[in-house]
Amino acid sequence: AVSAGVVIAGLIIWQTGVTWIDPAVSIVIAVLIFWQTWGLLRETVEMSLAAVPRGIEYDQVEEALIALPGVARIHDLHIWPMSTTEPVLTAHLVMPAGPPGDAFLGTARTMLHERFGIGHATLQIETGLDCTLAAPGSV
């Protein structure tokens, strides 16, 4: 489209001598390029700021993790994009009964993938002992 615009503008200038066509076509081409790349620019900025990816609701993920059997509470939940298409999650799950085993982790990861599209999750199981990351104001 860009090359065609340049060629057509050149032909119009050559045939008519109307030279203002060149900057007008250049502006139209610049607007088209900006319009077509805006989504990628927005996704790139969000990724570089480590924002929660679009389409994932932080509160819903938190509620889904707390609803897992044996989970009393959750803290240090972070969701960010590893790329424009791959979200990542880390969280501390407090389970007073102790670590439930690999089957629980597999179920949790499957749920995160199926419900939220999160394919890479790191879940730390805690038994309720004080975690320095659970303190108010910690990140």
mmCIF file of C-alpha atoms in Angstrom:
data_model
loop_
_atom_site.group_PDB
_atom_site.id
_atom_site.type_symbol
_atom_site.label_atom_id
_atom_site.label_comp_id
_atom_site.label_asym_id
_atom_site.label_seq_id
_atom_site.Cartn_x
_atom_site.Cartn_y
_atom_site.Cartn_z
ATOM 1 C CA ALA A 1 0.000 0.000 0.000
ATOM 2 C CA VAL A 2 2.845 2.377 0.830
ATOM 3 C CA SER A 3 4.671 1.703 -2.432
ATOM 4 C CA ALA A 4 1.458 2.012 -4.423
ATOM 5 C CA GLY A 5 0.737 5.376 -2.778
ATOM 6 C CA VAL A 6 4.196 6.657 -3.657
ATOM 7 C CA VAL A 7 3.925 5.485 -7.279
ATOM 8 C CA ILE A 8 0.434 6.957 -7.714
ATOM 9 C CA ALA A 9 1.531 10.272 -6.176
ATOM 10 C CA GLY A 10 4.525 10.332 -8.527
ATOM 11 C CA LEU A 11 2.329 9.709 -11.554
ATOM 12 C CA ILE A 12 -0.096 12.471 -10.524
ATOM 13 C CA ILE A 13 2.772 14.935 -10.043
ATOM 14 C CA TRP A 14 4.322 13.918 -13.380
ATOM 15 C CA GLN A 15 1.026 14.258 -15.283
ATOM 16 C CA THR A 16 -0.400 17.364 -13.598
ATOM 17 C CA GLY A 17 2.504 19.171 -11.956
ATOM 18 C CA VAL A 18 0.521 19.369 -8.685
ATOM 19 C CA THR A 19 3.355 18.988 -6.185
ATOM 20 C CA TRP A 20 1.309 19.246 -2.986
ATOM 21 C CA ILE A 21 0.189 15.645 -3.619
ATOM 22 C CA ASP A 22 3.577 14.399 -2.379
ATOM 23 C CA PRO A 23 3.322 15.719 1.223
ATOM 24 C CA ALA A 24 -0.404 14.865 1.345
ATOM 25 C CA VAL A 25 0.260 11.234 0.409
ATOM 26 C CA SER A 26 3.182 11.152 2.871
ATOM 27 C CA ILE A 27 0.887 12.276 5.701
ATOM 28 C CA VAL A 28 -1.743 9.676 4.755
ATOM 29 C CA ILE A 29 0.912 6.941 4.680
ATOM 30 C CA ALA A 30 2.294 8.041 8.079
ATOM 31 C CA VAL A 31 -1.209 7.954 9.597
ATOM 32 C CA LEU A 32 -1.825 4.471 8.144
ATOM 33 C CA ILE A 33 1.466 3.151 9.551
ATOM 34 C CA PHE A 34 0.727 4.655 12.971
ATOM 35 C CA TRP A 35 -2.829 3.243 12.940
ATOM 36 C CA GLN A 36 -1.643 -0.258 12.028
ATOM 37 C CA THR A 37 1.104 -0.348 14.675
ATOM 38 C CA TRP A 38 -0.791 1.295 17.565
ATOM 39 C CA GLY A 39 -1.939 -2.038 19.078
ATOM 40 C CA LEU A 40 1.575 -3.449 19.059
ATOM 41 C CA LEU A 41 2.945 -0.257 20.617
ATOM 42 C CA ARG A 42 0.314 -0.391 23.382
ATOM 43 C CA GLU A 43 1.062 -4.079 24.106
ATOM 44 C CA THR A 44 4.798 -3.379 24.172
ATOM 45 C CA VAL A 45 4.415 -0.521 26.656
ATOM 46 C CA GLU A 46 2.155 -2.635 28.876
ATOM 47 C CA MET A 47 4.661 -5.487 28.733
ATOM 48 C CA SER A 48 7.603 -3.244 29.602
ATOM 49 C CA LEU A 49 5.643 -1.885 32.584
ATOM 50 C CA ALA A 50 4.831 -5.473 33.673
ATOM 51 C CA ALA A 51 1.116 -4.651 33.793
ATOM 52 C CA VAL A 52 -1.461 -7.404 34.285
ATOM 53 C CA PRO A 53 -2.163 -8.584 30.724
ATOM 54 C CA ARG A 54 -5.403 -7.521 29.024
ATOM 55 C CA GLY A 55 -8.192 -10.033 29.431
ATOM 56 C CA ILE A 56 -6.996 -11.256 32.825
ATOM 57 C CA GLU A 57 -8.809 -9.932 35.884
ATOM 58 C CA TYR A 58 -6.494 -9.952 38.911
ATOM 59 C CA ASP A 59 -9.390 -10.313 41.389
ATOM 60 C CA GLN A 60 -10.844 -13.287 39.514
ATOM 61 C CA VAL A 61 -7.483 -15.082 39.512
ATOM 62 C CA GLU A 62 -7.103 -14.414 43.241
ATOM 63 C CA GLU A 63 -10.617 -15.744 43.951
ATOM 64 C CA ALA A 64 -9.985 -18.852 41.835
ATOM 65 C CA LEU A 65 -6.776 -19.643 43.717
ATOM 66 C CA ILE A 66 -8.395 -19.116 47.128
ATOM 67 C CA ALA A 67 -11.243 -21.419 46.056
ATOM 68 C CA LEU A 68 -8.827 -24.328 45.563
ATOM 69 C CA PRO A 69 -9.254 -27.040 48.231
ATOM 70 C CA GLY A 70 -7.089 -26.473 51.293
ATOM 71 C CA VAL A 71 -6.078 -22.888 50.462
ATOM 72 C CA ALA A 72 -6.745 -20.630 53.463
ATOM 73 C CA ARG A 73 -5.357 -17.429 51.987
ATOM 74 C CA ILE A 74 -3.091 -16.091 49.295
ATOM 75 C CA HIS A 75 -0.501 -13.336 49.116
ATOM 76 C CA ASP A 76 2.326 -12.114 46.924
ATOM 77 C CA LEU A 77 0.218 -12.688 43.786
ATOM 78 C CA HIS A 78 1.862 -11.265 40.686
ATOM 79 C CA ILE A 79 0.645 -11.559 37.092
ATOM 80 C CA TRP A 80 2.668 -10.071 34.250
ATOM 81 C CA PRO A 81 3.377 -10.691 30.564
ATOM 82 C CA MET A 82 6.475 -12.673 29.606
ATOM 83 C CA SER A 83 5.697 -11.710 26.005
ATOM 84 C CA THR A 84 2.729 -10.166 24.230
ATOM 85 C CA THR A 85 1.076 -13.607 24.157
ATOM 86 C CA GLU A 86 2.314 -15.423 27.296
ATOM 87 C CA PRO A 87 1.192 -14.354 30.781
ATOM 88 C CA VAL A 88 3.095 -15.520 33.866
ATOM 89 C CA LEU A 89 1.966 -15.860 37.483
ATOM 90 C CA THR A 90 3.614 -16.275 40.869
ATOM 91 C CA ALA A 91 1.761 -16.604 44.164
ATOM 92 C CA HIS A 92 2.126 -17.796 47.739
ATOM 93 C CA LEU A 93 -0.698 -20.119 48.796
ATOM 94 C CA VAL A 94 -1.161 -20.562 52.550
ATOM 95 C CA MET A 95 -2.278 -24.135 53.249
ATOM 96 C CA PRO A 96 -2.291 -24.885 57.011
ATOM 97 C CA ALA A 97 -2.685 -28.641 56.455
ATOM 98 C CA GLY A 98 0.675 -28.704 54.695
ATOM 99 C CA PRO A 99 1.859 -29.240 51.148
ATOM 100 C CA PRO A 100 -0.760 -31.199 49.193
ATOM 101 C CA GLY A 101 1.592 -32.692 46.610
ATOM 102 C CA ASP A 102 2.129 -32.591 42.886
ATOM 103 C CA ALA A 103 -1.459 -33.518 41.956
ATOM 104 C CA PHE A 104 -2.734 -30.316 43.595
ATOM 105 C CA LEU A 105 -0.137 -28.210 41.774
ATOM 106 C CA GLY A 106 -1.083 -29.852 38.489
ATOM 107 C CA THR A 107 -4.773 -29.137 39.099
ATOM 108 C CA ALA A 108 -4.013 -25.512 40.001
ATOM 109 C CA ARG A 109 -1.854 -24.988 36.913
ATOM 110 C CA THR A 110 -4.460 -26.602 34.656
ATOM 111 C CA MET A 111 -7.172 -24.357 36.106
ATOM 112 C CA LEU A 112 -5.028 -21.238 35.589
ATOM 113 C CA HIS A 113 -4.322 -22.241 32.004
ATOM 114 C CA GLU A 114 -7.899 -23.165 31.085
ATOM 115 C CA ARG A 115 -9.668 -20.252 32.808
ATOM 116 C CA PHE A 116 -7.162 -17.444 32.357
ATOM 117 C CA GLY A 117 -4.705 -18.534 29.653
ATOM 118 C CA ILE A 118 -1.806 -18.499 32.121
ATOM 119 C CA GLY A 119 0.593 -21.157 30.887
ATOM 120 C CA HIS A 120 3.448 -20.557 33.308
ATOM 121 C CA ALA A 121 2.684 -20.428 37.034
ATOM 122 C CA THR A 122 4.981 -20.673 40.039
ATOM 123 C CA LEU A 123 3.054 -21.489 43.204
ATOM 124 C CA GLN A 124 4.764 -21.476 46.588
ATOM 125 C CA ILE A 125 2.977 -23.473 49.290
ATOM 126 C CA GLU A 126 3.217 -22.158 52.862
ATOM 127 C CA THR A 127 1.837 -23.733 56.031
ATOM 128 C CA GLY A 128 0.997 -20.479 57.764
ATOM 129 C CA LEU A 129 4.382 -19.619 59.210
ATOM 130 C CA ASP A 130 5.188 -15.940 58.980
ATOM 131 C CA CYS A 131 6.288 -14.951 55.502
ATOM 132 C CA THR A 132 8.108 -11.640 55.201
ATOM 133 C CA LEU A 133 6.298 -11.019 51.922
ATOM 134 C CA ALA A 134 2.893 -11.218 53.635
ATOM 135 C CA ALA A 135 3.490 -8.067 55.680
ATOM 136 C CA PRO A 136 1.346 -5.036 54.798
ATOM 137 C CA GLY A 137 3.124 -2.741 52.388
ATOM 138 C CA SER A 138 5.461 -5.424 51.049
ATOM 139 C CA VAL A 139 5.707 -6.002 47.338
#
